[in-house]
One Martini backbone bead per residue (centre of mass of N, CA, C, O) as a GRO file, in nm:
protein
   69
    1PRO     BB    1  -0.673  -0.734   1.603
    2ARG     BB    2  -0.760  -0.434   1.556
    3ARG     BB    3  -0.487  -0.323   1.452
    4LEU     BB    4  -0.468  -0.509   1.207
    5ILE     BB    5  -0.730  -0.421   1.070
    6THR     BB    6  -0.656  -0.123   1.055
    7PHE     BB    7  -0.405  -0.149   0.886
    8TRP     BB    8  -0.540  -0.282   0.634
    9ALA     BB    9  -0.749  -0.053   0.595
   10ASP     BB   10  -0.542   0.177   0.547
   11ILE     BB   11  -0.381   0.016   0.297
   12SER     BB   12  -0.595  -0.073   0.080
   13TYR     BB   13  -0.576   0.149  -0.141
   14PRO     BB   14  -0.272   0.142  -0.205
   15LEU     BB   15  -0.273  -0.162  -0.262
   16TYR     BB   16  -0.465  -0.147  -0.505
   17ILE     BB   17  -0.293   0.058  -0.677
   18LEU     BB   18   0.009  -0.090  -0.661
   19HIS     BB   19   0.018  -0.400  -0.731
   20LEU     BB   20   0.018  -0.404  -1.043
   21PRO     BB   21   0.260  -0.224  -1.124
   22ILE     BB   22   0.467  -0.384  -0.959
   23MET     BB   23   0.427  -0.661  -1.076
   24LEU     BB   24   0.476  -0.592  -1.376
   25GLY     BB   25   0.760  -0.472  -1.336
   26VAL     BB   26   0.890  -0.725  -1.217
   27MET     BB   27   0.817  -0.920  -1.447
   28TYR     BB   28   0.968  -0.762  -1.669
   29TRP     BB   29   1.249  -0.761  -1.527
   30VAL     BB   30   1.273  -1.081  -1.455
   31GLY     BB   31   1.038  -1.254  -1.570
   32THR     BB   32   1.051  -1.549  -1.449
   33PRO     BB   33   0.927  -1.625  -1.156
   34GLY     BB   34   1.005  -1.698  -0.833
   35VAL     BB   35   0.981  -1.751  -0.506
   36PHE     BB   36   1.146  -1.493  -0.419
   37THR     BB   37   0.969  -1.295  -0.580
   38TYR     BB   38   0.702  -1.352  -0.432
   39ILE     BB   39   0.804  -1.285  -0.149
   40GLY     BB   40   0.884  -0.988  -0.217
   41LEU     BB   41   0.602  -0.902  -0.300
   42ILE     BB   42   0.446  -0.973  -0.038
   43CYS     BB   43   0.630  -0.769   0.127
   44GLY     BB   44   0.662  -0.503  -0.057
   45ILE     BB   45   0.377  -0.398  -0.116
   46PRO     BB   46   0.281  -0.328   0.169
   47LEU     BB   47   0.518  -0.136   0.226
   48CYS     BB   48   0.448   0.067   0.004
   49ALA     BB   49   0.156   0.125   0.105
   50TYR     BB   50   0.241   0.239   0.376
   51CYS     BB   51   0.413   0.475   0.271
   52VAL     BB   52   0.186   0.613   0.120
   53PHE     BB   53   0.002   0.652   0.362
   54LYS     BB   54   0.204   0.808   0.554
   55TYR     BB   55   0.346   1.023   0.329
   56ILE     BB   56   0.072   1.107   0.157
   57GLU     BB   57  -0.217   1.063   0.269
   58THR     BB   58  -0.211   1.177   0.557
   59PRO     BB   59  -0.121   1.474   0.497
   60ILE     BB   60  -0.361   1.536   0.319
   61LEU     BB   61  -0.585   1.481   0.533
   62LYS     BB   62  -0.481   1.694   0.743
   63ARG     BB   63  -0.523   1.953   0.534
   64ARG     BB   64  -0.806   1.917   0.533
   65PRO     BB   65  -1.096   2.035   0.564
   66PRO     BB   66  -1.357   2.023   0.746
   67TYR     BB   67  -1.656   1.912   0.786
   68PRO     BB   68  -1.959   2.010   0.794
   69GLU     BB   69  -2.232   1.989   1.034
   0.00000   0.00000   0.00000
């Protein structure tokens, strides 16, 4: 359970930032969404958030200078 909680905590900010633009874009493109659209959003948005965390946020945080003690 700890790894699952850590995973959701790690992607929480990208998830917060990405969910609305992705949902609005899909709703604009699809029109009236069906069940499969919602299933795709529920699976796709966390996947996008994970990719942003892994390939954008993590490299930036690794390059940041350490905080002074």
